[in-house]
């Protein structure tokens, strides 16, 4: 069912998946029908470890309200994407979940209030932030070194992840010797080696060319399915969100708040050419370009 903020319901074959119901959210709520044995739980190879629950979150910087009355539930092991215009508070929301900033309201991860940064909750930014004096394998092994992992275990896990992200043979290269896309692969491996309960991704592929971006999207999905983390991805790319996520949340700005929710249960290999995804992309762009949404570029609208 789709709930329109200005009244009227349209019915679809799908039903809501997880999260609060239409009457509770007050925003555009859309779900594609699930097929038996599909969805996030079916795709996981391991057990989900942690979920996120945000209630009545508001964030202000002085007189400026950046986020207002944010409510969001992310199931353990779920992949959620958040799309919205620049300046609507997407990155601020990630920082609050990561414990880097605070707002009013409740933010729980794994049923525990977020009090500050936590090694189980990893934030990956658009810039790779690798240490230039450390090699590929040394950058990936930084977290385990800090936590005192035995050397044998550390090397084994590093080599596994280097192979998983397609960097075999580049173990001893430095960041300046490899491409931007390869550096971002190192960032993903460095995040996943810590076996995070929650992985927060802030436009991790935004600066990459289209082909590299597509390849890294697939690498991310493979790592997610291997490690069973709960993932929240912030992106400006609606198509990327629809191809990767179980649920797409749409934000509008000034102040930032959710305007819609789209639950997707189509198998990921089928999504790129599926007519349902094409229609959803158009529907989300229409929602983003409403008169009361923050301004987007002419190309997007």
PDB file of C-alpha atoms in Angstrom, residues 90-206:
ATOM      1  CA  UNK A  90      21.760  12.435   5.311  1.00  0.00           C
ATOM      2  CA  UNK A  91      25.408  12.570   6.352  1.00  0.00           C
ATOM      3  CA  UNK A  92      24.508  14.109   9.708  1.00  0.00           C
ATOM      4  CA  UNK A  93      22.162  11.183  10.342  1.00  0.00           C
ATOM      5  CA  UNK A  94      24.980   8.712   9.645  1.00  0.00           C
ATOM      6  CA  UNK A  95      27.301  10.557  12.024  1.00  0.00           C
ATOM      7  CA  UNK A  96      24.673  10.392  14.766  1.00  0.00           C
ATOM      8  CA  UNK A  97      24.250   6.636  14.259  1.00  0.00           C
ATOM      9  CA  UNK A  98      28.050   6.302  14.346  1.00  0.00           C
ATOM     10  CA  UNK A  99      28.176   8.189  17.646  1.00  0.00           C
ATOM     11  CA  UNK A 100      30.169  11.107  16.224  1.00  0.00           C
ATOM     12  CA  UNK A 101      27.374  13.624  16.842  1.00  0.00           C
ATOM     13  CA  UNK A 102      24.357  13.801  19.117  1.00  0.00           C
ATOM     14  CA  UNK A 103      20.774  14.966  18.743  1.00  0.00           C
ATOM     15  CA  UNK A 104      17.607  14.876  20.809  1.00  0.00           C
ATOM     16  CA  UNK A 105      15.570  11.673  20.671  1.00  0.00           C
ATOM     17  CA  UNK A 106      16.478   7.995  20.925  1.00  0.00           C
ATOM     18  CA  UNK A 107      19.106   6.229  18.802  1.00  0.00           C
ATOM     19  CA  UNK A 108      19.557   2.530  19.562  1.00  0.00           C
ATOM     20  CA  UNK A 109      21.885   0.045  17.875  1.00  0.00           C
ATOM     21  CA  UNK A 110      21.410  -3.567  18.849  1.00  0.00           C
ATOM     22  CA  UNK A 111      19.002  -2.378  21.537  1.00  0.00           C
ATOM     23  CA  UNK A 112      21.733  -0.250  23.157  1.00  0.00           C
ATOM     24  CA  UNK A 113      21.692   3.579  23.246  1.00  0.00           C
ATOM     25  CA  UNK A 114      24.455   5.109  21.135  1.00  0.00           C
ATOM     26  CA  UNK A 115      26.769   6.918  23.566  1.00  0.00           C
ATOM     27  CA  UNK A 116      29.724   7.564  21.263  1.00  0.00           C
ATOM     28  CA  UNK A 117      31.953   5.896  18.650  1.00  0.00           C
ATOM     29  CA  UNK A 118      31.990   2.100  18.755  1.00  0.00           C
ATOM     30  CA  UNK A 119      34.423  -0.223  16.974  1.00  0.00           C
ATOM     31  CA  UNK A 120      31.437  -2.397  16.021  1.00  0.00           C
ATOM     32  CA  UNK A 121      29.915   0.480  14.024  1.00  0.00           C
ATOM     33  CA  UNK A 122      32.093   1.458  11.051  1.00  0.00           C
ATOM     34  CA  UNK A 123      31.677   4.622   8.952  1.00  0.00           C
ATOM     35  CA  UNK A 124      33.129   4.663   5.403  1.00  0.00           C
ATOM     36  CA  UNK A 125      33.373   8.037   3.668  1.00  0.00           C
ATOM     37  CA  UNK A 126      33.575   9.086   0.010  1.00  0.00           C
ATOM     38  CA  UNK A 127      37.287   9.835   0.423  1.00  0.00           C
ATOM     39  CA  UNK A 128      39.153   6.621   1.135  1.00  0.00           C
ATOM     40  CA  UNK A 129      41.235   8.069   4.032  1.00  0.00           C
ATOM     41  CA  UNK A 130      43.994   5.473   3.658  1.00  0.00           C
ATOM     42  CA  UNK A 131      47.331   6.077   5.353  1.00  0.00           C
ATOM     43  CA  UNK A 132      49.769   6.928   2.525  1.00  0.00           C
ATOM     44  CA  UNK A 133      52.766   5.411   4.346  1.00  0.00           C
ATOM     45  CA  UNK A 134      51.059   2.029   4.748  1.00  0.00           C
ATOM     46  CA  UNK A 135      50.684  -0.568   2.006  1.00  0.00           C
ATOM     47  CA  UNK A 136      47.386  -2.110   0.925  1.00  0.00           C
ATOM     48  CA  UNK A 137      47.696  -4.986   3.377  1.00  0.00           C
ATOM     49  CA  UNK A 138      48.989  -2.710   6.147  1.00  0.00           C
ATOM     50  CA  UNK A 139      46.002  -0.376   5.751  1.00  0.00           C
ATOM     51  CA  UNK A 140      43.577  -3.295   5.901  1.00  0.00           C
ATOM     52  CA  UNK A 141      45.282  -4.777   8.961  1.00  0.00           C
ATOM     53  CA  UNK A 142      45.311  -1.526  10.974  1.00  0.00           C
ATOM     54  CA  UNK A 143      42.207  -2.284  13.052  1.00  0.00           C
ATOM     55  CA  UNK A 144      43.257  -5.836  13.946  1.00  0.00           C
ATOM     56  CA  UNK A 145      46.719  -4.532  14.876  1.00  0.00           C
ATOM     57  CA  UNK A 146      45.193  -1.994  17.256  1.00  0.00           C
ATOM     58  CA  UNK A 147      43.005  -4.691  18.795  1.00  0.00           C
ATOM     59  CA  UNK A 148      45.956  -7.036  19.212  1.00  0.00           C
ATOM     60  CA  UNK A 149      44.932  -9.852  16.898  1.00  0.00           C
ATOM     61  CA  UNK A 150      47.507 -12.662  16.607  1.00  0.00           C
ATOM     62  CA  UNK A 151      49.702 -12.141  13.554  1.00  0.00           C
ATOM     63  CA  UNK A 152      48.701 -15.411  11.896  1.00  0.00           C
ATOM     64  CA  UNK A 153      44.979 -14.650  12.192  1.00  0.00           C
ATOM     65  CA  UNK A 154      45.523 -11.087  11.007  1.00  0.00           C
ATOM     66  CA  UNK A 155      47.446 -12.120   7.894  1.00  0.00           C
ATOM     67  CA  UNK A 156      44.940 -14.834   7.037  1.00  0.00           C
ATOM     68  CA  UNK A 157      41.985 -12.446   7.226  1.00  0.00           C
ATOM     69  CA  UNK A 158      43.821  -9.717   5.314  1.00  0.00           C
ATOM     70  CA  UNK A 159      44.639 -12.109   2.475  1.00  0.00           C
ATOM     71  CA  UNK A 160      41.051 -13.373   2.380  1.00  0.00           C
ATOM     72  CA  UNK A 161      39.680  -9.854   2.031  1.00  0.00           C
ATOM     73  CA  UNK A 162      42.303  -8.760  -0.489  1.00  0.00           C
ATOM     74  CA  UNK A 163      41.164 -11.649  -2.670  1.00  0.00           C
ATOM     75  CA  UNK A 164      37.479 -10.901  -1.993  1.00  0.00           C
ATOM     76  CA  UNK A 165      37.778  -7.301  -3.226  1.00  0.00           C
ATOM     77  CA  UNK A 166      39.846  -8.235  -6.282  1.00  0.00           C
ATOM     78  CA  UNK A 167      43.225  -6.863  -5.187  1.00  0.00           C
ATOM     79  CA  UNK A 168      45.312 -10.038  -5.268  1.00  0.00           C
ATOM     80  CA  UNK A 169      48.894  -9.150  -6.147  1.00  0.00           C
ATOM     81  CA  UNK A 170      48.620  -5.589  -4.816  1.00  0.00           C
ATOM     82  CA  UNK A 171      49.367  -6.400  -1.166  1.00  0.00           C
ATOM     83  CA  UNK A 172      52.554  -4.347  -1.036  1.00  0.00           C
ATOM     84  CA  UNK A 173      51.433  -1.371  -3.123  1.00  0.00           C
ATOM     85  CA  UNK A 174      50.975   2.057  -1.551  1.00  0.00           C
ATOM     86  CA  UNK A 175      47.829   4.180  -2.063  1.00  0.00           C
ATOM     87  CA  UNK A 176      49.566   6.540  -4.503  1.00  0.00           C
ATOM     88  CA  UNK A 177      50.466   3.558  -6.698  1.00  0.00           C
ATOM     89  CA  UNK A 178      46.888   2.363  -7.254  1.00  0.00           C
ATOM     90  CA  UNK A 179      43.709   3.910  -8.671  1.00  0.00           C
ATOM     91  CA  UNK A 180      40.938   5.641  -6.744  1.00  0.00           C
ATOM     92  CA  UNK A 181      38.658   2.667  -7.265  1.00  0.00           C
ATOM     93  CA  UNK A 182      41.294   0.310  -5.897  1.00  0.00           C
ATOM     94  CA  UNK A 183      41.777   2.572  -2.880  1.00  0.00           C
ATOM     95  CA  UNK A 184      38.049   2.390  -2.185  1.00  0.00           C
ATOM     96  CA  UNK A 185      38.252  -1.411  -2.367  1.00  0.00           C
ATOM     97  CA  UNK A 186      40.918  -1.213   0.330  1.00  0.00           C
ATOM     98  CA  UNK A 187      38.552   0.965   2.399  1.00  0.00           C
ATOM     99  CA  UNK A 188      35.791  -1.636   2.128  1.00  0.00           C
ATOM    100  CA  UNK A 189      38.167  -4.435   3.081  1.00  0.00           C
ATOM    101  CA  UNK A 190      39.462  -2.382   6.029  1.00  0.00           C
ATOM    102  CA  UNK A 191      35.877  -1.906   7.210  1.00  0.00           C
ATOM    103  CA  UNK A 192      34.781  -5.525   6.811  1.00  0.00           C
ATOM    104  CA  UNK A 193      37.870  -7.038   8.456  1.00  0.00           C
ATOM    105  CA  UNK A 194      36.561  -5.647  11.741  1.00  0.00           C
ATOM    106  CA  UNK A 195      33.368  -7.703  11.296  1.00  0.00           C
ATOM    107  CA  UNK A 196      31.172  -4.677  12.012  1.00  0.00           C
ATOM    108  CA  UNK A 197      27.676  -5.110  13.333  1.00  0.00           C
ATOM    109  CA  UNK A 198      26.708  -1.921  11.509  1.00  0.00           C
ATOM    110  CA  UNK A 199      28.327  -0.512   8.365  1.00  0.00           C
ATOM    111  CA  UNK A 200      27.557   3.124   7.531  1.00  0.00           C
ATOM    112  CA  UNK A 201      28.468   4.233   4.004  1.00  0.00           C
ATOM    113  CA  UNK A 202      28.487   7.926   3.062  1.00  0.00           C
ATOM    114  CA  UNK A 203      28.612   8.193  -0.751  1.00  0.00           C
ATOM    115  CA  UNK A 204      31.477   5.666  -0.952  1.00  0.00           C
ATOM    116  CA  UNK A 205      31.359   5.442  -4.756  1.00  0.00           C
ATOM    117  CA  UNK A 206      30.411   9.037  -5.559  1.00  0.00           C
TER     118      UNK A 206
END
